[in-house]
XYZ file of C-alpha atoms in Angstrom:
765
model
C -117.677 117.827 -137.057
C -115.615 118.344 -133.849
C -114.432 115.504 -131.680
C -115.125 115.349 -127.935
C -112.663 113.491 -125.639
C -114.074 111.472 -122.789
C -112.911 111.988 -119.221
C -111.281 108.559 -119.284
C -109.250 109.364 -122.393
C -108.051 112.653 -120.905
C -106.890 110.937 -117.717
C -104.955 108.373 -119.770
C -103.238 111.126 -121.720
C -102.343 112.983 -118.538
C -100.949 109.807 -116.992
C -98.939 109.062 -120.124
C -97.197 112.416 -120.140
C -96.390 112.086 -116.422
C -98.065 115.398 -115.554
C -100.395 116.663 -112.855
C -103.420 118.866 -113.653
C -104.696 121.819 -111.715
C -107.818 123.992 -112.142
C -108.206 127.487 -110.631
C -111.632 129.117 -110.456
C -111.133 132.861 -109.938
C -114.778 133.510 -108.936
C -114.500 131.128 -105.953
C -110.655 131.316 -105.756
C -110.741 127.553 -105.410
C -108.187 125.210 -106.967
C -108.565 121.572 -107.831
C -105.508 119.301 -108.160
C -105.505 115.945 -109.866
C -104.462 112.798 -108.057
C -101.366 112.613 -110.300
C -100.258 116.042 -109.137
C -100.330 114.845 -105.516
C -98.418 111.701 -106.529
C -95.682 113.696 -108.263
C -95.258 115.814 -105.123
C -95.455 112.660 -102.909
C -98.210 114.112 -100.741
C -101.605 112.680 -99.771
C -104.624 114.868 -100.738
C -105.375 115.485 -97.062
C -101.810 116.680 -96.331
C -101.989 119.897 -98.267
C -104.889 122.150 -99.306
C -104.787 123.159 -103.004
C -104.472 126.901 -103.504
C -102.214 129.604 -104.938
C -100.872 130.803 -101.578
C -100.235 127.275 -100.260
C -98.559 126.346 -103.552
C -96.160 129.323 -103.553
C -95.414 129.465 -99.833
C -95.260 125.748 -99.028
C -94.005 124.097 -102.222
C -92.064 126.629 -104.320
C -88.354 127.120 -103.443
C -87.906 130.513 -101.771
C -85.482 131.622 -104.503
C -88.035 130.737 -107.237
C -91.184 132.382 -105.752
C -90.606 135.663 -107.586
C -90.434 133.716 -110.867
C -93.853 132.106 -110.205
C -95.546 135.327 -109.126
C -94.133 137.287 -112.056
C -95.270 134.660 -114.567
C -98.794 134.421 -113.026
C -99.191 138.202 -113.103
C -98.035 138.297 -116.729
C -100.690 135.687 -117.608
C -103.517 137.413 -115.797
C -102.609 140.972 -116.744
C -101.154 140.571 -120.251
C -102.486 137.150 -121.234
C -98.937 135.814 -121.651
C -98.954 132.015 -121.336
C -97.721 130.815 -117.978
C -94.601 128.571 -118.385
C -91.823 128.406 -115.767
C -89.203 125.913 -114.598
C -88.903 126.018 -110.820
C -88.010 123.880 -107.851
C -90.879 122.369 -105.848
C -90.467 120.659 -102.514
C -91.496 117.006 -102.596
C -92.243 115.186 -99.427
C -89.438 112.629 -99.581
C -86.941 113.679 -102.263
C -86.649 117.309 -101.334
C -86.647 120.029 -103.979
C -86.881 118.849 -107.580
C -87.245 120.710 -110.888
C -90.767 120.918 -112.374
C -92.144 122.649 -115.425
C -95.338 124.595 -114.586
C -97.661 125.570 -117.432
C -101.109 127.188 -117.599
C -103.581 129.209 -119.650
C -106.340 131.548 -118.434
C -109.866 131.985 -119.841
C -111.006 135.583 -120.171
C -114.579 136.947 -120.380
C -114.968 140.589 -121.236
C -111.190 140.957 -120.700
C -111.325 139.581 -117.226
C -109.822 136.181 -116.241
C -112.412 133.806 -114.877
C -110.607 130.507 -114.932
C -107.054 129.123 -115.322
C -106.065 125.517 -116.026
C -102.588 124.084 -116.128
C -100.144 121.281 -115.368
C -96.875 120.460 -113.627
C -94.350 118.056 -115.158
C -91.331 116.456 -113.417
C -88.273 117.576 -115.453
C -85.697 117.046 -112.724
C -83.579 114.414 -114.494
C -83.579 116.301 -117.784
C -82.878 119.649 -116.093
C -80.196 118.179 -113.849
C -78.411 116.690 -116.859
C -78.564 120.000 -118.657
C -77.247 121.774 -115.577
C -74.381 119.311 -115.278
C -73.511 119.780 -118.930
C -73.620 123.515 -118.397
C -71.285 123.223 -115.398
C -68.873 121.110 -117.409
C -69.008 123.545 -120.278
C -68.853 126.758 -118.301
C -66.734 125.849 -115.310
C -64.211 123.488 -116.872
C -60.596 124.659 -116.771
C -60.238 123.300 -120.276
C -61.360 125.463 -123.164
C -64.629 124.251 -124.761
C -65.688 125.636 -128.123
C -68.453 124.832 -130.597
C -67.132 125.369 -134.130
C -68.872 125.079 -137.479
C -67.711 125.921 -140.969
C -68.190 129.641 -140.310
C -66.211 129.833 -137.097
C -66.751 129.696 -133.318
C -70.428 129.682 -132.409
C -70.032 129.279 -128.665
C -67.330 128.886 -126.018
C -66.852 128.786 -122.305
C -65.067 131.205 -120.001
C -61.938 129.032 -119.889
C -61.514 129.526 -123.656
C -61.697 133.305 -123.243
C -59.081 133.185 -120.479
C -56.835 130.711 -122.285
C -56.749 132.799 -125.484
C -56.468 136.051 -123.490
C -59.498 137.702 -125.134
C -61.312 140.576 -123.458
C -64.611 138.737 -123.376
C -66.641 136.025 -125.081
C -67.928 138.318 -127.826
C -64.382 139.164 -128.903
C -63.491 135.500 -129.149
C -66.612 134.659 -131.179
C -65.753 137.421 -133.634
C -62.339 135.901 -134.474
C -61.855 133.040 -136.931
C -60.287 129.922 -135.265
C -57.387 129.930 -137.740
C -56.015 133.074 -136.074
C -55.393 131.059 -132.902
C -52.783 128.831 -134.603
C -49.283 129.722 -135.862
C -48.541 129.307 -139.544
C -46.678 126.038 -139.018
C -46.898 123.172 -136.532
C -43.754 121.560 -134.990
C -43.767 118.811 -137.655
C -43.355 121.498 -140.352
C -46.866 121.224 -141.779
C -49.035 124.296 -142.316
C -51.624 124.705 -139.559
C -54.513 125.452 -141.952
C -53.857 122.317 -144.014
C -53.316 120.045 -141.048
C -56.434 121.325 -139.223
C -58.620 120.291 -142.172
C -57.198 116.784 -141.953
C -57.823 116.626 -138.189
C -61.444 117.764 -138.681
C -61.971 115.169 -141.427
C -60.715 112.360 -139.190
C -63.078 113.493 -136.402
C -66.098 113.479 -138.733
C -65.146 110.099 -140.208
C -64.365 108.303 -136.946
C -66.538 110.295 -134.552
C -63.539 111.276 -132.426
C -60.004 112.629 -132.767
C -57.321 113.495 -130.213
C -53.944 115.045 -130.989
C -51.401 117.626 -129.780
C -51.348 121.119 -131.266
C -49.571 124.415 -130.876
C -52.022 127.297 -130.406
C -51.381 131.006 -130.248
C -52.983 133.407 -127.829
C -54.311 136.747 -128.928
C -51.097 138.438 -127.667
C -48.971 136.116 -129.813
C -47.788 133.774 -127.047
C -47.687 130.171 -128.289
C -48.537 127.214 -126.062
C -49.076 123.441 -126.460
C -52.525 121.866 -126.021
C -54.082 118.466 -126.285
C -57.059 118.817 -128.659
C -60.162 116.624 -128.577
C -62.678 116.842 -131.457
C -66.206 115.408 -131.137
C -68.885 115.881 -133.850
C -72.221 116.808 -132.164
C -75.665 117.969 -133.253
C -76.782 121.399 -132.117
C -80.130 122.683 -133.385
C -80.249 119.954 -136.013
C -76.846 121.041 -137.263
C -73.566 119.050 -137.116
C -70.812 121.022 -135.394
C -67.520 120.152 -133.671
C -67.211 120.229 -129.915
C -63.583 121.232 -129.466
C -61.791 120.789 -126.132
C -58.333 122.278 -125.559
C -56.331 121.005 -122.588
C -53.296 123.186 -121.872
C -50.280 120.821 -121.550
C -47.634 123.490 -120.985
C -46.816 122.142 -117.513
C -46.670 118.590 -118.814
C -44.432 119.593 -121.701
C -42.186 121.565 -119.358
C -42.008 118.566 -117.045
C -41.254 116.282 -119.988
C -38.566 118.672 -121.175
C -37.126 118.820 -117.670
C -37.111 115.030 -117.489
C -35.534 114.831 -120.941
C -32.903 117.397 -119.962
C -32.205 115.661 -116.659
C -31.918 112.327 -118.416
C -29.521 113.848 -120.929
C -27.503 115.498 -118.146
C -27.483 112.238 -116.175
C -26.327 110.322 -119.237
C -23.607 112.917 -119.910
C -22.471 112.993 -116.274
C -22.391 109.198 -116.164
C -20.234 109.141 -119.280
C -17.929 111.803 -117.857
C -17.632 110.072 -114.465
C -17.678 106.533 -115.887
C -20.582 105.578 -113.656
C -23.836 103.814 -114.415
C -27.097 103.188 -112.585
C -28.889 99.865 -112.254
C -31.952 98.212 -110.761
C -32.502 94.538 -110.035
C -36.035 93.167 -109.595
C -35.740 90.215 -107.218
C -39.274 89.058 -108.040
C -38.898 88.883 -111.823
C -35.074 88.504 -111.850
C -35.003 91.272 -114.446
C -32.205 93.847 -114.409
C -32.419 97.418 -115.696
C -29.233 99.296 -116.577
C -28.372 102.756 -117.821
C -26.465 103.013 -121.097
C -23.196 103.781 -119.296
C -23.587 100.660 -117.151
C -23.665 98.609 -120.367
C -20.579 100.381 -121.662
C -18.674 99.767 -118.411
C -19.340 96.040 -118.865
C -18.321 96.181 -122.522
C -21.882 95.554 -123.745
C -24.131 97.340 -126.213
C -26.867 99.408 -124.504
C -30.243 97.667 -124.418
C -33.699 98.393 -123.034
C -33.088 96.038 -120.119
C -30.001 94.759 -118.397
C -28.602 91.231 -118.698
C -30.321 88.581 -116.640
C -28.883 87.649 -113.253
C -27.213 84.490 -114.556
C -25.310 86.324 -117.306
C -24.370 89.114 -114.910
C -23.037 86.624 -112.363
C -20.826 85.005 -114.999
C -19.161 88.386 -115.617
C -18.013 88.677 -111.983
C -14.432 87.548 -111.429
C -14.528 84.097 -109.768
C -12.236 85.229 -106.937
C -14.642 88.084 -106.082
C -17.885 86.091 -106.280
C -17.916 85.380 -102.547
C -17.549 89.113 -101.867
C -20.453 89.924 -104.181
C -22.701 87.231 -102.687
C -21.957 88.268 -99.091
C -22.860 91.922 -99.753
C -26.064 90.994 -101.603
C -27.114 88.657 -98.785
C -26.412 91.328 -96.197
C -28.500 93.861 -98.158
C -31.417 91.430 -98.596
C -31.383 89.909 -95.109
C -30.428 92.953 -93.022
C -31.534 95.868 -95.238
C -27.969 97.195 -95.180
C -26.660 99.352 -98.055
C -23.713 97.787 -99.875
C -20.533 99.487 -101.081
C -17.602 97.433 -102.315
C -15.002 96.992 -105.057
C -14.865 93.936 -107.282
C -13.446 92.761 -110.575
C -15.459 91.900 -113.663
C -14.460 89.957 -116.754
C -15.326 91.762 -119.990
C -16.504 89.908 -123.123
C -12.989 90.237 -124.587
C -11.505 88.571 -121.502
C -9.982 91.707 -119.986
C -10.368 92.271 -116.244
C -11.725 95.573 -114.969
C -12.188 96.982 -111.464
C -15.562 98.510 -110.598
C -17.067 99.991 -107.448
C -20.623 98.866 -106.729
C -23.137 100.690 -104.543
C -26.450 99.025 -103.768
C -29.498 99.781 -101.667
C -32.402 97.443 -100.866
C -36.061 98.348 -101.415
C -38.694 96.540 -99.331
C -42.427 96.274 -99.943
C -45.118 96.915 -97.320
C -44.466 93.491 -95.772
C -40.791 94.264 -95.203
C -39.617 91.824 -97.886
C -36.835 93.098 -100.127
C -38.164 93.066 -103.682
C -35.638 95.304 -105.429
C -32.030 96.360 -105.295
C -30.909 99.545 -106.980
C -27.750 101.578 -107.053
C -24.760 102.530 -109.180
C -21.511 101.160 -110.519
C -18.377 103.155 -111.210
C -15.487 102.311 -113.467
C -12.497 102.549 -111.125
C -10.103 100.533 -113.262
C -7.769 103.470 -113.900
C -7.982 104.511 -110.242
C -7.159 100.984 -109.066
C -4.242 100.732 -111.449
C -3.002 104.112 -110.211
C -3.397 102.886 -106.635
C -1.401 99.781 -107.454
C 1.254 101.947 -109.055
C 1.252 104.205 -105.991
C 1.503 101.196 -103.682
C 4.356 99.881 -105.763
C 5.993 103.317 -105.740
C 5.403 103.570 -101.979
C 6.997 100.175 -101.425
C 9.915 101.194 -103.603
C 10.186 104.485 -101.714
C 10.073 102.633 -98.394
C 12.718 100.236 -99.644
C 14.769 103.209 -100.789
C 14.270 104.841 -97.377
C 15.393 101.650 -95.662
C 18.371 101.450 -98.015
C 19.106 105.113 -97.340
C 18.848 104.560 -93.604
C 21.089 101.511 -93.804
C 23.517 103.427 -96.004
C 23.609 106.369 -93.591
C 24.083 104.030 -90.668
C 26.905 102.214 -92.437
C 28.520 105.392 -93.715
C 28.230 107.109 -90.353
C 29.947 104.125 -88.804
C 32.625 103.993 -91.482
C 33.301 107.745 -91.354
C 32.906 108.364 -87.636
C 35.088 105.423 -86.583
C 38.276 106.828 -88.143
C 37.186 110.306 -87.050
C 37.146 108.987 -83.496
C 40.772 107.967 -83.872
C 41.770 111.308 -85.456
C 40.130 113.392 -82.726
C 41.161 111.063 -79.924
C 44.830 110.855 -80.846
C 44.907 114.615 -81.487
C 43.781 115.141 -77.882
C 46.367 112.645 -76.642
C 49.172 114.366 -78.547
C 48.085 117.764 -77.247
C 48.361 116.416 -73.703
C 51.971 115.256 -74.207
C 53.649 118.685 -74.321
C 54.219 118.953 -78.092
C 56.789 121.349 -79.560
C 55.461 124.810 -80.442
C 55.400 124.093 -84.194
C 53.741 120.730 -83.457
C 51.177 122.473 -81.243
C 50.170 124.675 -84.210
C 49.830 121.657 -86.485
C 47.842 119.703 -83.915
C 45.458 122.611 -83.303
C 44.855 122.878 -87.066
C 44.276 119.124 -87.186
C 41.906 119.311 -84.223
C 40.011 122.267 -85.761
C 39.685 120.546 -89.152
C 38.529 117.279 -87.591
C 35.916 119.026 -85.484
C 34.639 120.993 -88.536
C 34.426 117.775 -90.508
C 32.455 116.212 -87.654
C 30.018 119.160 -87.661
C 29.384 118.621 -91.374
C 28.800 114.898 -90.872
C 26.467 115.517 -87.943
C 24.470 118.109 -89.933
C 23.915 115.696 -92.816
C 22.906 112.882 -90.480
C 20.574 115.120 -88.457
C 18.959 116.375 -91.651
C 18.434 112.795 -92.845
C 16.871 111.815 -89.518
C 14.494 114.777 -89.662
C 13.524 113.941 -93.247
C 12.844 110.335 -92.240
C 10.728 111.404 -89.249
C 13.158 109.762 -86.844
C 13.564 112.740 -84.514
C 12.264 112.230 -80.992
C 12.195 114.755 -78.162
C 13.043 113.830 -74.601
C 11.210 115.047 -71.525
C 13.911 115.564 -68.904
C 14.578 118.114 -66.175
C 17.221 120.790 -66.824
C 18.112 124.342 -65.856
C 17.679 127.049 -68.507
C 20.398 129.368 -67.158
C 22.940 126.552 -66.870
C 22.221 125.453 -70.445
C 22.695 129.003 -71.755
C 25.982 129.371 -69.850
C 27.200 126.073 -71.299
C 26.277 127.202 -74.817
C 28.308 130.383 -74.329
C 31.239 128.459 -72.817
C 31.268 126.058 -75.778
C 31.657 128.913 -78.280
C 33.741 131.415 -76.275
C 37.082 130.045 -77.462
C 36.162 130.488 -81.136
C 34.902 134.039 -80.417
C 38.120 134.898 -78.580
C 40.178 133.612 -81.492
C 38.301 136.000 -83.839
C 38.614 138.921 -81.418
C 34.880 139.407 -80.923
C 32.941 139.329 -77.674
C 30.284 136.706 -76.895
C 27.817 138.087 -74.356
C 25.060 136.357 -72.407
C 22.212 138.757 -71.689
C 19.752 136.969 -69.387
C 17.738 137.711 -66.278
C 18.276 135.877 -62.984
C 14.608 134.864 -63.286
C 15.752 132.353 -65.911
C 17.557 130.384 -63.226
C 14.664 127.939 -63.193
C 14.216 124.245 -63.784
C 12.027 123.101 -66.673
C 11.062 119.881 -68.437
C 12.069 119.464 -72.084
C 14.850 118.313 -74.381
C 18.043 120.160 -73.451
C 20.022 118.371 -76.172
C 17.800 119.620 -78.996
C 17.500 123.107 -77.473
C 21.277 123.142 -77.127
C 21.614 122.049 -80.759
C 19.335 124.899 -81.903
C 21.156 127.536 -79.859
C 24.596 126.172 -80.746
C 23.747 126.259 -84.461
C 22.628 129.889 -84.215
C 25.551 130.975 -81.991
C 28.101 129.154 -84.170
C 26.692 130.821 -87.286
C 26.732 134.235 -85.577
C 30.356 133.799 -84.535
C 31.304 132.407 -87.957
C 29.829 135.341 -89.891
C 30.950 138.122 -87.505
C 34.402 139.637 -88.048
C 34.068 142.661 -85.753
C 31.872 143.590 -82.828
C 29.962 141.077 -80.773
C 27.442 138.253 -80.592
C 24.729 138.449 -77.938
C 22.700 135.540 -76.548
C 19.480 136.898 -75.020
C 16.628 135.177 -73.230
C 13.600 136.630 -71.443
C 10.452 135.227 -69.903
C 7.491 136.133 -72.124
C 4.804 134.400 -70.096
C 4.672 132.351 -66.918
C 1.834 130.223 -65.564
C 1.721 127.993 -62.502
C 2.648 124.972 -64.631
C 4.531 126.372 -67.637
C 6.778 129.119 -68.886
C 7.276 130.647 -72.339
C 10.770 131.954 -73.072
C 11.866 134.265 -75.902
C 15.358 133.458 -77.236
C 17.391 135.734 -79.516
C 20.855 135.427 -81.033
C 22.075 138.791 -82.369
C 25.327 139.582 -84.162
C 27.103 142.481 -85.865
C 28.234 140.343 -88.798
C 27.888 140.425 -92.562
C 24.067 140.311 -92.565
C 21.798 138.793 -95.191
C 20.626 140.456 -98.445
C 16.851 141.157 -98.553
C 16.334 138.898 -101.571
C 17.788 135.957 -99.617
C 15.681 136.356 -96.469
C 12.833 134.156 -97.776
C 15.000 131.148 -98.650
C 17.810 131.343 -96.117
C 16.244 128.414 -94.252
C 16.118 126.198 -97.355
C 18.307 123.120 -97.479
C 21.913 123.613 -98.651
C 21.317 127.379 -98.980
C 23.681 130.162 -97.903
C 23.410 133.899 -98.339
C 25.844 134.342 -101.233
C 27.729 132.096 -103.619
C 31.090 132.768 -101.966
C 29.841 132.191 -98.410
C 30.629 128.478 -98.508
C 34.077 129.089 -99.954
C 34.908 131.750 -97.368
C 33.194 130.448 -94.232
C 32.550 126.754 -94.941
C 29.567 124.822 -93.665
C 26.962 122.495 -95.160
C 24.139 125.003 -95.518
C 21.980 122.700 -93.357
C 22.358 124.341 -89.940
C 19.446 126.780 -90.305
C 17.286 124.153 -92.035
C 17.808 121.762 -89.115
C 17.143 124.570 -86.629
C 13.905 125.520 -88.385
C 12.693 121.901 -88.564
C 13.516 121.216 -84.920
C 11.523 124.280 -83.853
C 8.583 123.391 -86.121
C 8.480 119.922 -84.585
C 8.080 121.686 -81.227
C 5.301 123.926 -82.621
C 7.506 127.007 -82.800
C 8.828 129.247 -85.577
C 12.163 130.888 -86.136
C 12.155 134.539 -87.194
C 14.833 136.762 -88.683
C 15.849 140.431 -88.834
C 18.875 141.379 -90.901
C 20.611 144.173 -92.787
C 23.639 143.595 -94.995
C 26.779 144.883 -93.301
C 25.004 145.544 -89.981
C 24.252 142.084 -88.682
C 21.396 139.664 -88.093
C 19.078 138.600 -85.287
C 17.435 135.174 -85.129
C 14.697 134.781 -82.534
C 12.081 132.237 -81.452
C 9.894 131.255 -78.501
C 9.457 127.922 -76.727
C 7.110 126.844 -73.959
C 8.289 124.430 -71.258
C 6.612 122.704 -68.357
C 7.986 123.840 -65.024
C 9.948 121.223 -63.103
C 9.548 120.674 -59.371
C 12.791 118.709 -59.070
C 15.928 120.129 -57.528
C 18.704 119.874 -60.126
C 22.266 119.765 -58.735
C 24.461 122.713 -59.575
C 26.401 122.192 -62.786
C 29.571 123.744 -64.021
C 29.976 124.866 -67.539
C 33.754 124.488 -67.774
C 35.210 121.570 -69.655
C 37.192 118.878 -67.936
C 40.741 120.071 -68.294
C 42.238 118.502 -65.180
C 41.741 114.817 -65.685
C 41.379 113.083 -62.324
C 42.456 109.589 -61.661
C 39.825 106.831 -61.744
C 42.148 104.390 -60.045
C 40.330 101.418 -58.627
C 37.866 101.043 -61.497
C 37.961 97.926 -63.640
C 36.502 98.289 -67.136
C 35.893 95.821 -69.972
C 36.426 97.317 -73.430
C 34.458 95.419 -76.087
C 35.760 96.683 -79.445
C 36.897 95.079 -82.716
C 38.674 98.070 -84.288
C 42.434 97.907 -83.536
C 42.922 101.680 -83.788
C 40.060 102.410 -81.391
C 41.369 99.727 -79.011
C 44.777 101.367 -79.035
C 43.168 104.786 -78.384
C 41.008 103.478 -75.535
C 44.003 101.787 -73.925
C 45.817 105.108 -73.829
C 42.833 106.810 -72.184
C 42.534 104.027 -69.616
C 46.220 104.277 -68.743
C 45.969 108.054 -68.454
C 43.065 107.767 -66.016
C 44.670 104.812 -64.130
C 41.801 102.478 -64.970
C 42.374 98.702 -64.897
C 40.965 97.268 -68.134
C 40.537 94.182 -70.295
C 39.733 93.976 -74.018
C 37.301 91.673 -75.832
C 37.365 91.714 -79.647
C 33.676 90.725 -80.023
C 30.497 90.108 -78.027
C 31.037 86.345 -77.770
C 34.381 86.816 -76.010
C 32.869 89.556 -73.834
C 30.168 87.168 -72.503
C 32.916 84.754 -71.404
C 35.309 87.328 -69.912
C 32.596 89.190 -67.990
C 31.871 86.000 -66.026
C 35.550 85.524 -65.158
C 36.149 89.001 -63.689
C 34.369 91.532 -61.551
C 33.977 94.675 -63.706
C 32.664 98.063 -62.648
C 31.684 99.004 -66.230
C 31.491 97.612 -69.765
C 32.172 99.832 -72.796
C 30.260 97.917 -75.519
C 30.715 98.589 -79.218
C 27.561 97.750 -81.172
C 28.824 96.571 -84.557
C 31.187 93.621 -84.221
C 31.746 90.242 -85.895
C 30.733 86.902 -84.327
C 28.278 88.594 -81.927
C 27.260 92.276 -81.947
C 26.838 94.484 -78.891
C 23.038 94.089 -78.751
C 23.111 90.326 -78.449
C 26.059 90.370 -76.074
C 24.279 92.819 -73.742
C 21.103 90.736 -73.786
C 23.075 87.572 -72.906
C 24.908 89.331 -70.064
C 21.592 90.562 -68.628
C 20.253 86.992 -68.617
C 23.237 85.526 -66.715
C 22.100 83.848 -63.471
C 23.974 86.059 -60.995
C 21.844 89.159 -60.111
C 24.929 91.392 -60.375
C 24.837 91.097 -64.172
C 21.435 92.743 -64.252
C 22.956 95.767 -62.465
C 26.309 95.879 -64.311
C 26.633 99.304 -66.059
C 26.989 98.888 -69.839
C 27.668 101.948 -72.031
C 27.027 101.616 -75.761
C 29.762 102.795 -78.128
C 28.662 103.333 -81.719
C 29.710 105.273 -84.741
C 26.123 105.275 -86.044
C 23.955 108.324 -85.391
C 20.591 106.770 -86.181
C 17.994 107.144 -83.414
C 16.596 103.650 -83.760
C 20.012 102.233 -82.858
C 19.939 104.255 -79.648
C 16.433 102.994 -78.893
C 17.427 99.378 -79.456
C 20.473 99.826 -77.232
C 18.299 100.885 -74.308
C 15.735 98.208 -75.078
C 18.276 95.357 -74.745
C 19.407 96.694 -71.382
C 22.250 99.170 -71.910
C 22.516 101.963 -69.358
C 24.009 104.767 -71.418
C 25.130 105.778 -74.858
C 28.131 107.597 -76.316
C 28.505 108.335 -80.007
C 31.826 108.205 -81.835
C 33.793 110.286 -82.337
C 33.926 111.485 -78.752
C 36.295 113.767 -76.919
C 38.310 112.509 -73.955
C 36.224 114.742 -71.696
C 32.968 113.128 -72.904
C 34.298 109.619 -72.350
C 35.776 110.485 -68.972
C 32.487 112.051 -67.805
C 30.476 108.986 -68.842
C 32.857 106.557 -67.076
C 33.228 108.699 -63.953
C 29.429 108.865 -63.557
C 29.363 105.090 -62.869
C 32.308 105.024 -60.447
C 31.390 103.295 -57.226
C 31.267 105.676 -54.298
């Protein structure tokens, strides 16, 4: 007995399955749609006329129309059940996925009627589509694996394992994609069974694994295993996430951290961070070691750290921290710390503030460096520098004292030799006196060389800027050496152009010293032939002139191997040069240094047995002053200075006796004061034209005496000429002499001509 369903029961079933019913009568070509069908499509029955053409053209998505037509034709022509999943346009929600089903009734092989339904499958289809997107388009490899092998995979798996296509991958057992051993030393096949077991027991497992591509390249992945049911069968959904980049980054970080730790150990520097909110400090291992502490995960708290700062440096530390916090200024300073064993160590701290979005400083971070050894070296250097400075002062004082002690008796020797030569000595006495004069002058040259060298070494050389005539200076240089050249039977020539008769600004004394050194050497080392002094203008501008100087001789020459060090201190060409020719070996050194201080260089050409040529260039400013004509001859005819009254302030009895003889010879009226105190009294009792003031005297020295004379009430004492007499050759003494008010300066030992010239210059007209 068959059952017949009522209309009501059919409608309830249709409503329960959330489907709409349609009926298509082929004889009338009329379709009937149920109310539920209209509801699913969100239309009212009067908004759309049921029918095949309206359904396909108005509701089916354009891309799905071919699917509908093909399936309908297959039903009507081949009696294949109509069942498609297509997108239909709803009124309010747009296109949604529906499942369309239908069956046709045939009579005599011809369809007469077709009935079917549409069901809303959008949520289910959308979920499936999303899962498909995740599976197919994920950059991670997704594989479904059962006990037999890989049953499915996505494209990313094919790419990751470098297979030709999906079919190749599915044909390979998963074990082939792992090396024999994992990094922990376990066999891959054994360990994989354990990982699978854990996934089945717990429902999930995640771990790191080394896989191998088809070409043998190994790479690290993060594996996720999830047991899932597929077709009523439990399989594993395997996801591989390639972590090569992460591992490389981790390795780079690890390597950088290792390199940083090594570099910090090598440089004795550590890094730190201070959290001002939590008061927690973070230190690198080397920072702990610098402070004599064992490395820890975090640094000592602020209170403990503060106790390790030397009490005397706490104010420095606090001021820098406050400045960094309040003004956002980076800090960099040295301070001392007290180690746990009580030892004190110097460190250099560098700090930088970090502010949050409100501008409030919440962190300080930076570095510390162990500079204890450096500081101790600095202290040693400072101590050594102080000792060196003290030694330099002692050396300077010694040179000043020795120059005074040596030059004072030399003054007497040279002075009395000149006096004796002026008193018509016997012929044999004349020979002795000339030898004495020559020896004394040579000894003075040696003393002057040593003192000049010491002044250069101490940086005490100063260059004057005075007006002088180049041609006159060169003529005077030649005149000063012509007697020695005549005695040796060689000629001393001056080869200059009249264009050099020009006035320049410079230091004629130092230029004269350079040229005299070179000319004296040339004469000394030349036995036959000549010495030539040459000078030419190399370049001339409106304000300056550059002059090339050359001293050439036909003397013994210099061996090639000695050319490079001939300018070294205490150096002469051969070992017997000093014995044969004398000299200190400092003349060329002094010449070279004097030129270097004027930004010039001395050059040399020489051949043994043929002679030498020393040459250099100097640039001078052109002078616009008219310099009076000068004569190069020495003062041989001493003129009377009768009418002058001079005060001699000197404590050395021998020098007093010598000066008295000079004064008598020049018919000068004189008085003598044995020290500066007496001089200040006598100068007020007499009207003197000039004061010859020794500098080093008992009771009151020449400096103080000069200063007191200058401060006497009568204006004439401010104008009274005072010439300093000193046996010291130190420049600072000369500077002090001028500073206290002296007018001129003459260094002992001096020749009668030098003294006469100085005195005569201040004679009242």
